[in-house]
């Protein structure tokens, strides 16, 4: 076999006429006031890494490297990048991986949500600044996929989302366990003194059995399924666990597809259409997915000029039953979902509710991909529309005088006995107040009370996952497992309970929640989709006059930008200046 001759001859055509080649390595030249020189210099530098002109003539495919020692959810990053590179080379492209911010839930202080928009800006600007014709976005842990899709949507390049995949489950004294529904369940047992320090330490070793993302319907799994439903992730890409050969093959194929997308000019706006978002919302509801996905979808849609219509989403929820038997709404883990055929099985069952003509990154429609996936097989993880796990969608949208712009509840993971409930409010002013008093033996609290936590909204605290207020220790010790809880924050998708979240507007900007006091009465009716604060207008006006809110500000740096520009939960908690300037309507289309 004769190897092709190596050449160091410059690409004269591109060097002299860079404007004639606005793709590949010639794209987006650094501004030196002489475009020919800019390209000449760029090529000189990249050749320092050993590239030939022949390699540099190929379509350039960027790969976001979000590997980090702080992020075990992305612990398979080197293997994924290698496979993506292989796929790109097989299809005739030139792979160029580059780093961006990486965020892990447990290693992001004060909360990963504070940094999601920063990661989206990093992703957006690096996609713009560096020459590439398409990009493979590799993310996984909760905020990373939303951040990448937000950034890529703003840029408009052809893009493929590749998720890192879920972790394996572990075993504690022969019981199967996985992060993080079981983390919360076991911690609750420890708080209630049902298990001792030795056992909780043993469990700690088993909850995360490998690298990869949380193994239940947390935000990472939800966003993985949403990415596939949006058509921005490859068919079959959501469920292969992180450490499997299936995951590596998806990575290779993602690289290949990105090259085809670059050649076809299949930009992200052709994939992320209103129909695609509606398909994704169906999947969110049918999988009992994370409530956080609503905030993230609102932010991604906002980058493309769409606003999320929470009322229309609730209408959709009423006729989209939960089909996926996955924790915390069900019993299984992501690896079981994969063994049951993954998203093909779920989408096949949801077919009557989907827009099958929505385009995917493969260039084929969702309907064509489902057809190609075949008829499916007998399994017990995805239920049928006739015999669902839960009769409505996993999430219900609430309105009322406590949440004029909406709030949500994960009804499929709530206690049916508490979903119609009126109780006395026990109020915590902020997360510090909660931490200081929740376990105090002096706390005046009963099981039928409604726990209220203020000032964990976007502006006050970047919406930490603190909406899952712990059951006060003295009630937990009495066996109380659930109470109605209300806040302007979020909770982990892996959590469960009768928990009202995302109360909008938040307390910190003068939402009604700001003036709720211990002793007030609050009524929750999921059936009526309402969250009411039983207070007179006169009393409210008096409290507002007596204690006006002070909208939080920060003096400098990213915190200054964040406090000044972050939007409310219904707008995805994005920064106001990052949303699209052209408005295209609302989704879901009612
Ligand atoms: Fe990364 Fe759960 S902590 S996905």
Short mmCIF file of N, CA, C and O in Angstrom, two decimals, residues 61-158:
data_model
loop_
_atom_site.label_atom_id
_atom_site.label_comp_id
_atom_site.label_asym_id
_atom_site.label_seq_id
_atom_site.Cartn_x
_atom_site.Cartn_y
_atom_site.Cartn_z
N UNK A 61 -15.16 19.97 12.87
CA UNK A 61 -16.23 19.65 13.82
C UNK A 61 -15.68 19.84 15.23
O UNK A 61 -14.77 19.14 15.67
N UNK A 62 -16.25 20.80 15.94
CA UNK A 62 -15.85 21.04 17.32
C UNK A 62 -16.44 19.97 18.24
O UNK A 62 -17.50 19.40 17.96
N UNK A 63 -15.74 19.71 19.31
CA UNK A 63 -16.23 18.77 20.35
C UNK A 63 -16.01 19.45 21.69
O UNK A 63 -14.87 19.80 22.03
N UNK A 64 -17.07 19.67 22.43
CA UNK A 64 -16.90 20.32 23.74
C UNK A 64 -16.40 19.29 24.76
O UNK A 64 -17.03 18.26 24.96
N UNK A 65 -15.30 19.58 25.36
CA UNK A 65 -14.72 18.70 26.37
C UNK A 65 -15.09 19.25 27.76
O UNK A 65 -14.54 20.26 28.19
N UNK A 66 -16.01 18.59 28.41
CA UNK A 66 -16.43 19.04 29.74
C UNK A 66 -15.97 18.05 30.81
O UNK A 66 -16.62 17.89 31.84
N UNK A 67 -14.85 17.42 30.53
CA UNK A 67 -14.27 16.54 31.54
C UNK A 67 -13.63 17.35 32.65
O UNK A 67 -13.12 18.45 32.41
N UNK A 68 -13.67 16.84 33.87
CA UNK A 68 -13.11 17.56 35.02
C UNK A 68 -12.99 16.58 36.17
O UNK A 68 -13.86 15.73 36.36
N UNK A 69 -11.92 16.71 36.92
CA UNK A 69 -11.78 15.85 38.10
C UNK A 69 -12.91 16.08 39.09
O UNK A 69 -13.21 15.23 39.92
N UNK A 70 -13.52 17.25 39.02
CA UNK A 70 -14.62 17.57 39.93
C UNK A 70 -15.95 17.00 39.43
O UNK A 70 -16.98 17.21 40.06
N UNK A 71 -15.92 16.36 38.26
CA UNK A 71 -17.21 15.95 37.68
C UNK A 71 -17.22 14.47 37.30
O UNK A 71 -17.07 14.11 36.13
N UNK A 72 -17.45 13.57 38.28
CA UNK A 72 -17.50 12.14 37.96
C UNK A 72 -18.66 11.78 37.03
O UNK A 72 -18.62 10.72 36.39
N UNK A 73 -19.67 12.63 36.95
CA UNK A 73 -20.75 12.35 35.99
C UNK A 73 -20.22 12.40 34.56
O UNK A 73 -20.86 11.87 33.64
N UNK A 74 -19.08 13.04 34.36
CA UNK A 74 -18.45 13.12 33.04
C UNK A 74 -17.15 12.30 33.01
O UNK A 74 -16.27 12.58 32.20
N UNK A 75 -17.06 11.30 33.87
CA UNK A 75 -15.82 10.54 34.03
C UNK A 75 -15.42 9.71 32.83
O UNK A 75 -14.30 9.22 32.75
N UNK A 76 -16.35 9.52 31.88
CA UNK A 76 -16.02 8.76 30.66
C UNK A 76 -15.67 9.70 29.49
O UNK A 76 -15.66 9.27 28.34
N UNK A 77 -15.40 10.96 29.81
CA UNK A 77 -15.15 11.95 28.75
C UNK A 77 -14.03 11.54 27.78
O UNK A 77 -14.20 11.66 26.56
N UNK A 78 -12.86 11.06 28.27
CA UNK A 78 -11.81 10.71 27.31
C UNK A 78 -12.26 9.65 26.29
O UNK A 78 -11.97 9.77 25.10
N UNK A 79 -12.97 8.63 26.76
CA UNK A 79 -13.43 7.58 25.85
C UNK A 79 -14.46 8.13 24.85
O UNK A 79 -14.45 7.77 23.67
N UNK A 80 -15.32 9.01 25.33
CA UNK A 80 -16.34 9.58 24.43
C UNK A 80 -15.69 10.45 23.37
O UNK A 80 -16.04 10.38 22.18
N UNK A 81 -14.76 11.28 23.79
CA UNK A 81 -14.09 12.17 22.82
C UNK A 81 -13.37 11.33 21.76
O UNK A 81 -13.46 11.61 20.56
N UNK A 82 -12.69 10.29 22.20
CA UNK A 82 -11.98 9.43 21.25
C UNK A 82 -12.95 8.83 20.23
O UNK A 82 -12.67 8.80 19.02
N UNK A 83 -14.10 8.38 20.70
CA UNK A 83 -15.08 7.77 19.79
C UNK A 83 -15.69 8.81 18.85
O UNK A 83 -15.91 8.53 17.66
N UNK A 84 -15.96 10.00 19.37
CA UNK A 84 -16.51 11.06 18.51
C UNK A 84 -15.49 11.43 17.44
O UNK A 84 -15.83 11.57 16.25
N UNK A 85 -14.24 11.54 17.85
CA UNK A 85 -13.18 11.86 16.88
C UNK A 85 -13.13 10.81 15.78
O UNK A 85 -13.02 11.12 14.59
N UNK A 86 -13.24 9.54 16.18
CA UNK A 86 -13.21 8.44 15.20
C UNK A 86 -14.36 8.59 14.20
O UNK A 86 -14.17 8.47 13.00
N UNK A 87 -15.55 8.88 14.72
CA UNK A 87 -16.71 9.04 13.84
C UNK A 87 -16.53 10.20 12.87
O UNK A 87 -16.89 10.12 11.69
N UNK A 88 -15.96 11.29 13.37
CA UNK A 88 -15.74 12.47 12.52
C UNK A 88 -14.74 12.14 11.42
O UNK A 88 -14.96 12.45 10.24
N UNK A 89 -13.67 11.48 11.78
CA UNK A 89 -12.65 11.12 10.78
C UNK A 89 -13.22 10.14 9.75
O UNK A 89 -12.97 10.27 8.54
N UNK A 90 -14.02 9.19 10.21
CA UNK A 90 -14.64 8.21 9.29
C UNK A 90 -15.50 8.90 8.24
O UNK A 90 -15.61 8.45 7.10
N UNK A 91 -16.13 10.01 8.65
CA UNK A 91 -17.04 10.73 7.73
C UNK A 91 -16.33 11.83 6.96
O UNK A 91 -16.96 12.56 6.19
N UNK A 92 -15.01 11.97 7.15
CA UNK A 92 -14.26 12.95 6.36
C UNK A 92 -14.14 14.32 6.98
O UNK A 92 -13.80 15.29 6.29
N UNK A 93 -14.39 14.43 8.28
CA UNK A 93 -14.26 15.73 8.96
C UNK A 93 -12.97 15.81 9.76
O UNK A 93 -12.22 14.83 9.87
N UNK A 94 -12.72 16.98 10.30
CA UNK A 94 -11.55 17.19 11.15
C UNK A 94 -12.04 17.50 12.57
O UNK A 94 -12.67 18.53 12.80
N UNK A 95 -11.78 16.58 13.53
CA UNK A 95 -12.26 16.82 14.90
C UNK A 95 -11.37 17.79 15.66
O UNK A 95 -10.15 17.69 15.60
N UNK A 96 -11.97 18.72 16.37
CA UNK A 96 -11.22 19.68 17.20
C UNK A 96 -11.92 19.78 18.55
O UNK A 96 -12.97 20.42 18.66
N UNK A 97 -11.37 19.13 19.54
CA UNK A 97 -12.01 19.23 20.86
C UNK A 97 -11.43 20.40 21.63
O UNK A 97 -10.27 20.78 21.43
N UNK A 98 -12.25 20.98 22.45
CA UNK A 98 -11.83 22.16 23.22
C UNK A 98 -12.57 22.17 24.56
O UNK A 98 -13.68 21.66 24.66
N UNK A 99 -11.97 22.77 25.58
CA UNK A 99 -12.61 22.75 26.90
C UNK A 99 -13.65 23.86 27.08
O UNK A 99 -13.52 24.93 26.49
N UNK A 100 -14.65 23.55 27.85
CA UNK A 100 -15.52 24.62 28.38
C UNK A 100 -15.72 24.31 29.86
O UNK A 100 -15.28 23.27 30.35
N UNK A 101 -16.43 25.18 30.51
CA UNK A 101 -16.77 24.97 31.93
C UNK A 101 -17.46 23.63 32.10
O UNK A 101 -18.21 23.20 31.22
N UNK A 102 -17.20 22.97 33.21
CA UNK A 102 -17.90 21.74 33.57
C UNK A 102 -18.57 21.98 34.93
O UNK A 102 -17.97 22.60 35.80
N UNK A 103 -19.79 21.51 35.08
CA UNK A 103 -20.51 21.73 36.34
C UNK A 103 -20.99 20.40 36.91
O UNK A 103 -21.65 19.64 36.21
N UNK A 104 -20.66 20.15 38.16
CA UNK A 104 -21.23 19.00 38.85
C UNK A 104 -22.10 19.51 39.99
O UNK A 104 -21.75 20.48 40.67
N UNK A 105 -23.21 18.84 40.19
CA UNK A 105 -24.19 19.30 41.19
C UNK A 105 -23.59 19.47 42.58
O UNK A 105 -23.88 20.44 43.27
N UNK A 106 -22.78 18.51 42.99
CA UNK A 106 -22.28 18.55 44.37
C UNK A 106 -21.02 19.36 44.54
O UNK A 106 -20.51 19.50 45.64
N UNK A 107 -20.48 19.85 43.43
CA UNK A 107 -19.24 20.62 43.51
C UNK A 107 -19.43 22.03 42.97
O UNK A 107 -18.49 22.61 42.42
N UNK A 108 -20.64 22.56 43.08
CA UNK A 108 -20.92 23.91 42.58
C UNK A 108 -21.55 24.72 43.69
O UNK A 108 -22.72 24.53 44.01
N UNK A 109 -20.78 25.59 44.25
CA UNK A 109 -21.26 26.41 45.36
C UNK A 109 -21.60 27.82 44.84
O UNK A 109 -20.82 28.33 44.02
N UNK A 110 -22.70 28.45 45.14
CA UNK A 110 -23.73 27.99 46.06
C UNK A 110 -24.66 26.96 45.44
O UNK A 110 -25.27 26.18 46.16
N UNK A 111 -24.80 26.96 44.14
CA UNK A 111 -25.64 25.99 43.45
C UNK A 111 -25.25 25.99 41.98
O UNK A 111 -24.87 27.04 41.43
N UNK A 112 -25.34 24.85 41.33
CA UNK A 112 -24.95 24.77 39.92
C UNK A 112 -25.81 25.70 39.05
O UNK A 112 -25.39 26.14 37.99
N UNK A 113 -27.02 25.98 39.52
CA UNK A 113 -27.91 26.84 38.73
C UNK A 113 -27.33 28.25 38.59
O UNK A 113 -27.57 28.95 37.61
N UNK A 114 -26.56 28.66 39.58
CA UNK A 114 -25.91 29.97 39.53
C UNK A 114 -24.95 30.04 38.36
O UNK A 114 -24.73 31.10 37.77
N UNK A 115 -24.38 28.89 37.99
CA UNK A 115 -23.33 28.86 36.96
C UNK A 115 -23.84 28.38 35.59
O UNK A 115 -23.09 28.41 34.62
N UNK A 116 -25.09 27.90 35.52
CA UNK A 116 -25.60 27.38 34.24
C UNK A 116 -25.49 28.43 33.14
O UNK A 116 -25.05 28.14 32.03
N UNK A 117 -25.92 29.66 33.44
CA UNK A 117 -25.90 30.70 32.40
C UNK A 117 -24.47 31.07 32.01
O UNK A 117 -24.20 31.41 30.87
N UNK A 118 -23.56 30.99 32.99
CA UNK A 118 -22.14 31.25 32.68
C UNK A 118 -21.61 30.18 31.73
O UNK A 118 -20.92 30.49 30.76
N UNK A 119 -21.97 28.93 31.99
CA UNK A 119 -21.55 27.85 31.09
C UNK A 119 -22.17 28.03 29.70
O UNK A 119 -21.52 27.78 28.69
N UNK A 120 -23.40 28.49 29.67
CA UNK A 120 -24.04 28.70 28.35
C UNK A 120 -23.32 29.81 27.60
O UNK A 120 -23.14 29.74 26.38
N UNK A 121 -22.88 30.85 28.33
CA UNK A 121 -22.16 31.95 27.67
C UNK A 121 -20.79 31.47 27.19
O UNK A 121 -20.35 31.82 26.09
N UNK A 122 -20.13 30.67 28.01
CA UNK A 122 -18.84 30.10 27.63
C UNK A 122 -19.01 29.26 26.35
O UNK A 122 -18.28 29.43 25.36
N UNK A 123 -20.01 28.38 26.36
CA UNK A 123 -20.24 27.52 25.20
C UNK A 123 -20.54 28.37 23.97
O UNK A 123 -19.95 28.17 22.90
N UNK A 124 -21.45 29.32 24.14
CA UNK A 124 -21.84 30.17 22.99
C UNK A 124 -20.62 30.90 22.42
O UNK A 124 -20.38 30.87 21.20
N UNK A 125 -19.86 31.52 23.28
CA UNK A 125 -18.76 32.35 22.78
C UNK A 125 -17.63 31.50 22.18
O UNK A 125 -16.99 31.92 21.21
N UNK A 126 -17.37 30.32 22.73
CA UNK A 126 -16.31 29.49 22.15
C UNK A 126 -16.75 28.88 20.82
O UNK A 126 -15.94 28.67 19.92
N UNK A 127 -18.06 28.62 20.69
CA UNK A 127 -18.58 28.15 19.39
C UNK A 127 -18.48 29.26 18.34
O UNK A 127 -18.28 28.99 17.16
N UNK A 128 -18.66 30.49 18.78
CA UNK A 128 -18.55 31.62 17.84
C UNK A 128 -17.08 31.94 17.53
O UNK A 128 -16.74 32.24 16.40
N UNK A 129 -16.25 31.90 18.56
CA UNK A 129 -14.89 32.41 18.42
C UNK A 129 -14.01 31.48 17.59
O UNK A 129 -13.13 31.94 16.86
N UNK A 130 -14.24 30.17 17.71
CA UNK A 130 -13.35 29.20 17.06
C UNK A 130 -13.98 28.69 15.77
O UNK A 130 -15.20 28.50 15.71
N UNK A 131 -13.16 28.43 14.75
CA UNK A 131 -13.75 27.98 13.49
C UNK A 131 -14.27 26.55 13.59
O UNK A 131 -13.53 25.65 13.96
N UNK A 132 -15.54 26.38 13.30
CA UNK A 132 -16.11 25.03 13.23
C UNK A 132 -17.38 25.08 12.38
O UNK A 132 -18.07 26.09 12.33
N UNK A 133 -17.65 23.97 11.71
CA UNK A 133 -18.83 23.88 10.84
C UNK A 133 -19.99 23.18 11.52
O UNK A 133 -21.12 23.24 11.06
N UNK A 134 -19.69 22.48 12.56
CA UNK A 134 -20.71 21.81 13.39
C UNK A 134 -20.04 21.50 14.72
O UNK A 134 -18.81 21.63 14.85
N UNK A 135 -20.86 21.10 15.68
CA UNK A 135 -20.30 20.81 17.00
C UNK A 135 -21.00 19.60 17.61
O UNK A 135 -22.20 19.41 17.42
N UNK A 136 -20.20 18.79 18.31
CA UNK A 136 -20.78 17.74 19.15
C UNK A 136 -20.65 18.23 20.58
O UNK A 136 -19.53 18.47 21.06
N UNK A 137 -21.78 18.42 21.23
CA UNK A 137 -21.81 18.92 22.60
C UNK A 137 -21.83 17.72 23.54
O UNK A 137 -22.80 16.95 23.52
N UNK A 138 -20.80 17.56 24.33
CA UNK A 138 -20.81 16.43 25.28
C UNK A 138 -21.07 16.98 26.68
O UNK A 138 -20.27 17.75 27.22
N UNK A 139 -22.21 16.59 27.21
CA UNK A 139 -22.59 17.03 28.55
C UNK A 139 -23.31 15.89 29.24
O UNK A 139 -23.47 14.81 28.68
N UNK A 140 -23.76 16.11 30.44
CA UNK A 140 -24.46 15.04 31.14
C UNK A 140 -25.04 15.51 32.45
O UNK A 140 -26.24 15.49 32.66
N UNK A 141 -24.17 15.96 33.38
CA UNK A 141 -24.67 16.36 34.69
C UNK A 141 -25.66 17.51 34.52
O UNK A 141 -25.58 18.29 33.57
N UNK A 142 -26.57 17.60 35.48
CA UNK A 142 -27.81 18.36 35.35
C UNK A 142 -27.77 19.64 34.51
O UNK A 142 -28.59 19.82 33.61
N UNK A 143 -26.89 20.58 34.85
CA UNK A 143 -26.97 21.89 34.20
C UNK A 143 -26.21 21.94 32.89
O UNK A 143 -26.32 22.90 32.14
N UNK A 144 -25.39 20.92 32.62
CA UNK A 144 -24.49 21.01 31.47
C UNK A 144 -25.23 20.92 30.14
O UNK A 144 -24.94 21.70 29.23
N UNK A 145 -26.16 19.98 30.04
CA UNK A 145 -26.90 19.85 28.76
C UNK A 145 -27.75 21.09 28.49
O UNK A 145 -27.70 21.64 27.38
N UNK A 146 -28.52 21.58 29.48
CA UNK A 146 -29.24 22.84 29.22
C UNK A 146 -28.31 23.98 28.81
O UNK A 146 -28.60 24.70 27.85
N UNK A 147 -27.20 24.11 29.51
CA UNK A 147 -26.26 25.21 29.19
C UNK A 147 -25.76 25.08 27.76
O UNK A 147 -25.66 26.06 27.02
N UNK A 148 -25.42 23.85 27.36
CA UNK A 148 -24.89 23.65 26.01
C UNK A 148 -25.95 23.92 24.96
O UNK A 148 -25.67 24.55 23.93
N UNK A 149 -27.17 23.47 25.21
CA UNK A 149 -28.23 23.71 24.21
C UNK A 149 -28.60 25.19 24.14
O UNK A 149 -28.89 25.72 23.07
N UNK A 150 -28.57 25.87 25.30
CA UNK A 150 -28.83 27.32 25.28
C UNK A 150 -27.78 28.03 24.44
O UNK A 150 -28.10 28.85 23.57
N UNK A 151 -26.52 27.72 24.71
CA UNK A 151 -25.43 28.38 23.98
C UNK A 151 -25.47 28.07 22.50
O UNK A 151 -25.37 28.96 21.64
N UNK A 152 -25.65 26.78 22.16
CA UNK A 152 -25.65 26.37 20.76
C UNK A 152 -26.85 26.96 20.03
O UNK A 152 -26.74 27.36 18.85
N UNK A 153 -27.99 27.04 20.72
CA UNK A 153 -29.18 27.62 20.08
C UNK A 153 -28.94 29.08 19.71
O UNK A 153 -29.39 29.55 18.66
N UNK A 154 -28.21 29.79 20.56
CA UNK A 154 -27.93 31.20 20.28
C UNK A 154 -26.97 31.36 19.10
O UNK A 154 -27.01 32.35 18.39
N UNK A 155 -26.11 30.37 18.89
CA UNK A 155 -25.13 30.46 17.80
C UNK A 155 -25.75 30.04 16.47
O UNK A 155 -25.54 30.67 15.43
N UNK A 156 -26.50 28.94 16.49
CA UNK A 156 -27.18 28.51 15.27
C UNK A 156 -26.45 27.50 14.41
O UNK A 156 -26.91 27.13 13.34
N UNK A 157 -25.28 27.04 14.86
CA UNK A 157 -24.53 26.02 14.10
C UNK A 157 -25.28 24.69 14.08
O UNK A 157 -26.07 24.41 14.98
N UNK A 158 -24.95 23.79 13.12
CA UNK A 158 -25.40 22.41 13.26
C UNK A 158 -24.80 21.82 14.55
O UNK A 158 -23.61 22.03 14.82
#
